PDB file of C-alpha atoms in Angstrom:
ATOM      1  CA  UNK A   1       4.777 -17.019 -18.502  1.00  0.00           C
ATOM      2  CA  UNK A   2       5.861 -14.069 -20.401  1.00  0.00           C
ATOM      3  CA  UNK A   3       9.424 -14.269 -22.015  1.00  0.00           C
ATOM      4  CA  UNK A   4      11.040 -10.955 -23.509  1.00  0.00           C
ATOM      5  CA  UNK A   5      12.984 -10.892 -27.292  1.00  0.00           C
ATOM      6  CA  UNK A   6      15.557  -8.311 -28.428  1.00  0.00           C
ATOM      7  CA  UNK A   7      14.239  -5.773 -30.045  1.00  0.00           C
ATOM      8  CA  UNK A   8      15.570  -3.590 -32.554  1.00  0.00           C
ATOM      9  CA  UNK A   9      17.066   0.298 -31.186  1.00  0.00           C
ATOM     10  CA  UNK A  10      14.367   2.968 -31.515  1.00  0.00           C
ATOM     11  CA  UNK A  11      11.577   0.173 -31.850  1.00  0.00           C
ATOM     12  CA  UNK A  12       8.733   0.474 -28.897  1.00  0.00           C
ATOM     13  CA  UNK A  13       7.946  -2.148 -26.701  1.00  0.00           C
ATOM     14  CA  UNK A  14       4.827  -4.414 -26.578  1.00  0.00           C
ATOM     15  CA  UNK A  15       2.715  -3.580 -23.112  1.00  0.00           C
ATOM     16  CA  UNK A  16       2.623  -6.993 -20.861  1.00  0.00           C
ATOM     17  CA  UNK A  17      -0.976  -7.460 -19.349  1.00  0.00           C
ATOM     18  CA  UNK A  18      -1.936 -10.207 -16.845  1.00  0.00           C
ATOM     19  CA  UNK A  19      -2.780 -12.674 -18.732  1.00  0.00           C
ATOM     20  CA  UNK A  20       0.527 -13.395 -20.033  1.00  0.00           C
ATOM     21  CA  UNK A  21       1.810 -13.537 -16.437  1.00  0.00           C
ATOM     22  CA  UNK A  22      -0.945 -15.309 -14.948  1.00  0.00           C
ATOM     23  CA  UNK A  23      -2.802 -17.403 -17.004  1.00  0.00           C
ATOM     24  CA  UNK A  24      -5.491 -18.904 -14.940  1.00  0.00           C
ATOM     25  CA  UNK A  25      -8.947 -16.953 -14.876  1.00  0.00           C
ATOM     26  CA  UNK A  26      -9.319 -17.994 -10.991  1.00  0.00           C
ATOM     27  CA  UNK A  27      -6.279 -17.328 -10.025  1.00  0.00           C
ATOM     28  CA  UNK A  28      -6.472 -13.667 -11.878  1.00  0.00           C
ATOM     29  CA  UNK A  29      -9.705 -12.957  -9.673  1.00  0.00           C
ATOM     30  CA  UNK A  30      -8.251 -14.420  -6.348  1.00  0.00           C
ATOM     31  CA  UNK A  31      -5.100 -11.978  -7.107  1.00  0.00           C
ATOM     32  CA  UNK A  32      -7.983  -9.294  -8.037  1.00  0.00           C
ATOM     33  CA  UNK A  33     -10.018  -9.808  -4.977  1.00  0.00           C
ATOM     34  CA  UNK A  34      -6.491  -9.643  -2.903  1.00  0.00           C
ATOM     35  CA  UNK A  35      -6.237  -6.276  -4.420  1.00  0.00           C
ATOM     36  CA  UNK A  36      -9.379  -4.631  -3.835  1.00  0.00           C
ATOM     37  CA  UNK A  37      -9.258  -6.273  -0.148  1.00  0.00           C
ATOM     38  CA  UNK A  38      -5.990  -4.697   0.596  1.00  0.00           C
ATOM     39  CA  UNK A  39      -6.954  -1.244  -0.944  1.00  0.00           C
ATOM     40  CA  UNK A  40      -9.925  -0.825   0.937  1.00  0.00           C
ATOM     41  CA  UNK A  41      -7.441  -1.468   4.171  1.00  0.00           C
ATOM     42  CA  UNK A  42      -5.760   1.251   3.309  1.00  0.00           C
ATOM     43  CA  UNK A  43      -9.223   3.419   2.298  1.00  0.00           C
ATOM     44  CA  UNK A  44     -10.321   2.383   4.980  1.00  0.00           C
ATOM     45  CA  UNK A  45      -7.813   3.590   7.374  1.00  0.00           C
ATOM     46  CA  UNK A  46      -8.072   6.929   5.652  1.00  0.00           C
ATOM     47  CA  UNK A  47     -11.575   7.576   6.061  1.00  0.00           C
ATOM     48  CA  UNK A  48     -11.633   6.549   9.433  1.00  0.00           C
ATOM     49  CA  UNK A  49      -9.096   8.819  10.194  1.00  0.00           C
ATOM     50  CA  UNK A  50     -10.100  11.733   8.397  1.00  0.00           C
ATOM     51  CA  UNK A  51     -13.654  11.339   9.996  1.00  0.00           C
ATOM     52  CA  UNK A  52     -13.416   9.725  13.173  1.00  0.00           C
ATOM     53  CA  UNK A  53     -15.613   7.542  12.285  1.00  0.00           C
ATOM     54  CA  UNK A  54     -15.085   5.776  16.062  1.00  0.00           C
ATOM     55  CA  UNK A  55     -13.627   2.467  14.742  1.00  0.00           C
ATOM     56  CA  UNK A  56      -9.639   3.269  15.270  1.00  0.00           C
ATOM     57  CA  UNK A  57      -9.915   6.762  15.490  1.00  0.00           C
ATOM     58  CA  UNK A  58     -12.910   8.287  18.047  1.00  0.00           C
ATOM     59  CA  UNK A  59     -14.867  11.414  16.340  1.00  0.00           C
ATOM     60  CA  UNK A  60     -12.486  14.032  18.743  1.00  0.00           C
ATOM     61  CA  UNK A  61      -9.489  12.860  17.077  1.00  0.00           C
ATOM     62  CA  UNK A  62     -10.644  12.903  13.516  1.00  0.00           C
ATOM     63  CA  UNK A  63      -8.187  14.738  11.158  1.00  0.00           C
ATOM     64  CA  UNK A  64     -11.031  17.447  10.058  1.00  0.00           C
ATOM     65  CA  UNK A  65     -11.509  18.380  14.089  1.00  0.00           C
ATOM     66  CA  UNK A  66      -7.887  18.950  14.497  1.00  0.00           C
ATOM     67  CA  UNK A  67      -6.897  15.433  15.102  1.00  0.00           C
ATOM     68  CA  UNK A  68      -3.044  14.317  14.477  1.00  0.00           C
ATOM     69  CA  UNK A  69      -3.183  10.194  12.816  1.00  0.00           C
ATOM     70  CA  UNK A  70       0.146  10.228  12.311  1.00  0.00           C
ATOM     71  CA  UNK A  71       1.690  11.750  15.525  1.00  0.00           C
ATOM     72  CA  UNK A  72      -0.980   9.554  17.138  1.00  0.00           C
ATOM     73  CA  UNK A  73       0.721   6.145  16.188  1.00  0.00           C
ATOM     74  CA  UNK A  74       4.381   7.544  16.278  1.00  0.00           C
ATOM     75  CA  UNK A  75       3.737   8.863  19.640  1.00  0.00           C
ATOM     76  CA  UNK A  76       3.438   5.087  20.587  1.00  0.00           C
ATOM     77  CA  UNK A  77       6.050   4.018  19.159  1.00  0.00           C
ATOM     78  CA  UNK A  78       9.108   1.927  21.458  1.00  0.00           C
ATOM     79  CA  UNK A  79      12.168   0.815  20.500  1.00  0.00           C
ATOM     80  CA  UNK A  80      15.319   1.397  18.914  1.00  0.00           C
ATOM     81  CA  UNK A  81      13.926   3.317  15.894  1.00  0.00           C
ATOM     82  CA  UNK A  82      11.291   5.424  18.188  1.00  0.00           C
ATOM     83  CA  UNK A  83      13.178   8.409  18.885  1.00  0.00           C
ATOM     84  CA  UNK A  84      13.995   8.774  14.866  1.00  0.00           C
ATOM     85  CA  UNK A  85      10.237   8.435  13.914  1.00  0.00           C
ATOM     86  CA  UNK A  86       9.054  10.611  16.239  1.00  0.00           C
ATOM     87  CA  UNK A  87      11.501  13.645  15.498  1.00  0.00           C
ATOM     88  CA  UNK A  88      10.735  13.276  12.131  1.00  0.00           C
ATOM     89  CA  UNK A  89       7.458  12.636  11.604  1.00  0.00           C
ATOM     90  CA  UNK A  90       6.047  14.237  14.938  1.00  0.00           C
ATOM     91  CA  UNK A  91       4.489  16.942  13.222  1.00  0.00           C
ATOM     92  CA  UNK A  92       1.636  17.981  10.627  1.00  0.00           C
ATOM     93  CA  UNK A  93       3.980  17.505   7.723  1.00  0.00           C
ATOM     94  CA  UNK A  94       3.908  13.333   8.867  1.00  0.00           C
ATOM     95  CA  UNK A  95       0.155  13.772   9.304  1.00  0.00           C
ATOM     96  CA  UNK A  96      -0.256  15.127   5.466  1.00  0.00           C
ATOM     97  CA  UNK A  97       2.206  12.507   4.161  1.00  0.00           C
ATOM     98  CA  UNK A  98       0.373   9.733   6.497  1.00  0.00           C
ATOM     99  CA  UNK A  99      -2.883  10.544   4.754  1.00  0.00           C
ATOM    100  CA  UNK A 100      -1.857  10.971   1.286  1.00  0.00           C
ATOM    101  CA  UNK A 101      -0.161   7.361   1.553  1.00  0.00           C
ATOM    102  CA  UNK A 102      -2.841   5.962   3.051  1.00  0.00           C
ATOM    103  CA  UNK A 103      -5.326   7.536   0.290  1.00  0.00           C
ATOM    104  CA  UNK A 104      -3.065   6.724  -2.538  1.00  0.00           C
ATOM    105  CA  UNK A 105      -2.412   3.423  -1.810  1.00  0.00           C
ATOM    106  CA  UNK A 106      -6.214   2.838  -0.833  1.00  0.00           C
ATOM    107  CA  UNK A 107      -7.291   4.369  -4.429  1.00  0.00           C
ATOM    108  CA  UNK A 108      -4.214   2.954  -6.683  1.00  0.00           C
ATOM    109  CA  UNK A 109      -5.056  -0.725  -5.106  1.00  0.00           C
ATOM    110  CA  UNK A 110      -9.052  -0.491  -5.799  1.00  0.00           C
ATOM    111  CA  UNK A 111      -8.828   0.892  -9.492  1.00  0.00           C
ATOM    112  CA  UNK A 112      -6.551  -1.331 -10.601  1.00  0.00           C
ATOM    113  CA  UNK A 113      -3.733   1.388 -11.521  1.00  0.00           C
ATOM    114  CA  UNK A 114      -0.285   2.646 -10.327  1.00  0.00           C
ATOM    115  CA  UNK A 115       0.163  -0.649  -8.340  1.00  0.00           C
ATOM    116  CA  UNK A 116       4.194  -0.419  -8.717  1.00  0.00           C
ATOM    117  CA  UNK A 117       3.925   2.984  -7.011  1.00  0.00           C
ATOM    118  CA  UNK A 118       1.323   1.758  -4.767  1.00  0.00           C
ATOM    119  CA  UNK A 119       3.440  -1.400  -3.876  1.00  0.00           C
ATOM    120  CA  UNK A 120       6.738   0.598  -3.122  1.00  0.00           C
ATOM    121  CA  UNK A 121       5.346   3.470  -0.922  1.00  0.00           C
ATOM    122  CA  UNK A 122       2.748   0.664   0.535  1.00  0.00           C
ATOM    123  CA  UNK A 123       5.438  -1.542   1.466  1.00  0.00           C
ATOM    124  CA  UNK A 124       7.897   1.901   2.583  1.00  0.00           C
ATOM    125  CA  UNK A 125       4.949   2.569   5.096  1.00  0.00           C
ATOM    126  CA  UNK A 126       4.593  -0.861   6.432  1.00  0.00           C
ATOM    127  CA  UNK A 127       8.455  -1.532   7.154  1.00  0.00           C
ATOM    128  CA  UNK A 128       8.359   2.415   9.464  1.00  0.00           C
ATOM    129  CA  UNK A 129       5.361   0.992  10.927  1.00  0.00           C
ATOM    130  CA  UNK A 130       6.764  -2.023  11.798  1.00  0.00           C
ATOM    131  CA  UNK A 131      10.001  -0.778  12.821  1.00  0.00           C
ATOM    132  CA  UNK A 132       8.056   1.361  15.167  1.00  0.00           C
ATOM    133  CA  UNK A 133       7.121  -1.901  17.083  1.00  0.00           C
ATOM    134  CA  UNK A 134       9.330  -4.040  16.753  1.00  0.00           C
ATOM    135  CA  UNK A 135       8.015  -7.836  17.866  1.00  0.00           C
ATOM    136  CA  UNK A 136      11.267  -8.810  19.172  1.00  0.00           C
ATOM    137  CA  UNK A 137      11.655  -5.531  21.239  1.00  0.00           C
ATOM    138  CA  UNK A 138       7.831  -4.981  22.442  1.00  0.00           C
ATOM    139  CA  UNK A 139       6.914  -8.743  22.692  1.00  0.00           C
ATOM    140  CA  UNK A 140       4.150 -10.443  20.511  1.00  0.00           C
ATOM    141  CA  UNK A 141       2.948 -13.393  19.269  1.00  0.00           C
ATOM    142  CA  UNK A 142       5.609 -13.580  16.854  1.00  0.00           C
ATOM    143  CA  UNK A 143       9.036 -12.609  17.407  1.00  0.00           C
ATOM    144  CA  UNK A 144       9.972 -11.610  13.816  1.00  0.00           C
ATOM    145  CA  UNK A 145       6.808 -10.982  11.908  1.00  0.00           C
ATOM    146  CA  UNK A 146       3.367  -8.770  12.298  1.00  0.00           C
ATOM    147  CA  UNK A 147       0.625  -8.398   9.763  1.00  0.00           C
ATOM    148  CA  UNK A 148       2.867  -5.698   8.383  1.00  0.00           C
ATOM    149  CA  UNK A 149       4.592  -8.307   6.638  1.00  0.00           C
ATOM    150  CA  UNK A 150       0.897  -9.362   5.461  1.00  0.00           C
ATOM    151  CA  UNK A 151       0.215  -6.434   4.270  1.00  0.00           C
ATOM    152  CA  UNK A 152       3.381  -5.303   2.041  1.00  0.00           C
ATOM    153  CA  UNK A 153       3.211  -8.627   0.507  1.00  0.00           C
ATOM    154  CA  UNK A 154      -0.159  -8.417  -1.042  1.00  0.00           C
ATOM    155  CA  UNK A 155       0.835  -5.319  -2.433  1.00  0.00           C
ATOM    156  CA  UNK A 156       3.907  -6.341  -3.817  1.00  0.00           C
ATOM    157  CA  UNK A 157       1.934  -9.494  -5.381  1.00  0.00           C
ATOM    158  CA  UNK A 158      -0.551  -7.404  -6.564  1.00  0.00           C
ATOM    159  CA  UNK A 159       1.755  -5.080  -8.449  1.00  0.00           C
ATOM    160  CA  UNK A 160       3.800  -7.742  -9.708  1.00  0.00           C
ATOM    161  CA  UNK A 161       1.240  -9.986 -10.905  1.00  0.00           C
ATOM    162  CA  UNK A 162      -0.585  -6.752 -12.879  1.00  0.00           C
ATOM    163  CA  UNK A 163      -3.584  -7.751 -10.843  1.00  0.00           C
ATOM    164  CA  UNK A 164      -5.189  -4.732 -11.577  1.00  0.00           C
ATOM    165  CA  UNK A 165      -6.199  -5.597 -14.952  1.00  0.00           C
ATOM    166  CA  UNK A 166      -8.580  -8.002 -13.660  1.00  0.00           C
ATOM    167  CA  UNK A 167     -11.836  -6.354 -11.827  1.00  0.00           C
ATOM    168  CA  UNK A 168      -9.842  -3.138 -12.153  1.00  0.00           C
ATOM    169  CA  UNK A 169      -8.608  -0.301 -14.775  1.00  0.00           C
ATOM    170  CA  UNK A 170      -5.515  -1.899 -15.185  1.00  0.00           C
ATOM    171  CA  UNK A 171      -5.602  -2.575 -18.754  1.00  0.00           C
ATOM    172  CA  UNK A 172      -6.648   0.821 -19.727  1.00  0.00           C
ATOM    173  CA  UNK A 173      -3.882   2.085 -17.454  1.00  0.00           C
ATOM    174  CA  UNK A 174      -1.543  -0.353 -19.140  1.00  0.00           C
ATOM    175  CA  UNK A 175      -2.540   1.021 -22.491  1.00  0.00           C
ATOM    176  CA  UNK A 176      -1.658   4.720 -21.615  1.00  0.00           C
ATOM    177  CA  UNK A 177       1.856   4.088 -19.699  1.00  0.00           C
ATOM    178  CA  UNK A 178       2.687   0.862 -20.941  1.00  0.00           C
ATOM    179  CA  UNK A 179       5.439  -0.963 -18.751  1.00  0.00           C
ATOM    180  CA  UNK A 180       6.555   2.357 -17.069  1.00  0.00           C
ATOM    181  CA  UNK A 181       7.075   2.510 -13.095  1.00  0.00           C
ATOM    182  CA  UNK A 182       3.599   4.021 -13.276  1.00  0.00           C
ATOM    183  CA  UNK A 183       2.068   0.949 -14.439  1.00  0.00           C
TER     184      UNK A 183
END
């Protein structure tokens, strides 16, 4: 485990790479393979959106034929929240955001780099989705949790654990932005 010493004022800091924080090989690649699995959920979700590929999203309501991915969930929506998500993100402004997110997060996850951004706008977009059905509210298999929860936590363990410096471009990333939020 990594431990952090005073340093002198105006002196720069030493850039912390995985293997200080997690010092097993195995356990590096499991967190790795966590990382890439979770980023291709979110690539995933893009492309099949975008293209209508007929998994989630049929070829008619594919972003490029004039499609609406975000208005399409949030129209859906029920419960106590529903009414707030769908005045604000009914509209093509939520679709662009949707799809950024879902690219950036997707892309940041797979290479390895920007995981703390990834992580917090990741894990933003999984508590409005899940607050757009509520378990308790909608009914479910669980009362409390969804794969929502799932999914936010890999991507805070990923960014936490610097798992992109395994199977990734983490450690170059590291080595231009050091410990930053962009890390």
């Amino acid at each position: 485990m990594s431990t952090t010493t005073a340093r002198p004022a105006g002196t720069m800091s030493t850039t912390v790479f995985q293997e200080e924080i997690v010092t097993r090989p195995g356990a590096r690649y499991a967190l790795a393979f966590g990382r890439i699995v979770i980023g291709w959920i979110f690539l995933w979700a893009f492309v099949d959106k975008l293209f209508g590929l007929g998994y989630a999203t049929p070829a008619e309501r594919a972003w490029l034929n004039g499609g609406t991915p975000a208005q399409g969930y949030i129209g859906g929506a029920e419960g106590p929240f529903a009414g707030f998500f769908q005045s604000v993100f009914q509209n093509s402004f939520g679709d662009i955001l949707f799809m950024v997110g879902l690219l950036g997060i997707g892309l940041a996850m797979i290479l390895g780099i920007g995981l703390k951004v990834a992580a917090v706008s990741g894990t933003l977009l999984m508590i409005f989705m899940w607050m757009t059905q509520i378990p308790w509210v909608i009914g479910g298999n669980n009362p409390v949790t969804t794969s929502h929860w799932v999914e936010a936590a890999l991507l805070i363990i990923a960014a936490t654990t610097l798992a992109g410096d395994t199977a990734g471009l983490g450690k170059r990333w590291g080595g231009i932005v050091g410990n930053s939020w962009l890390r």
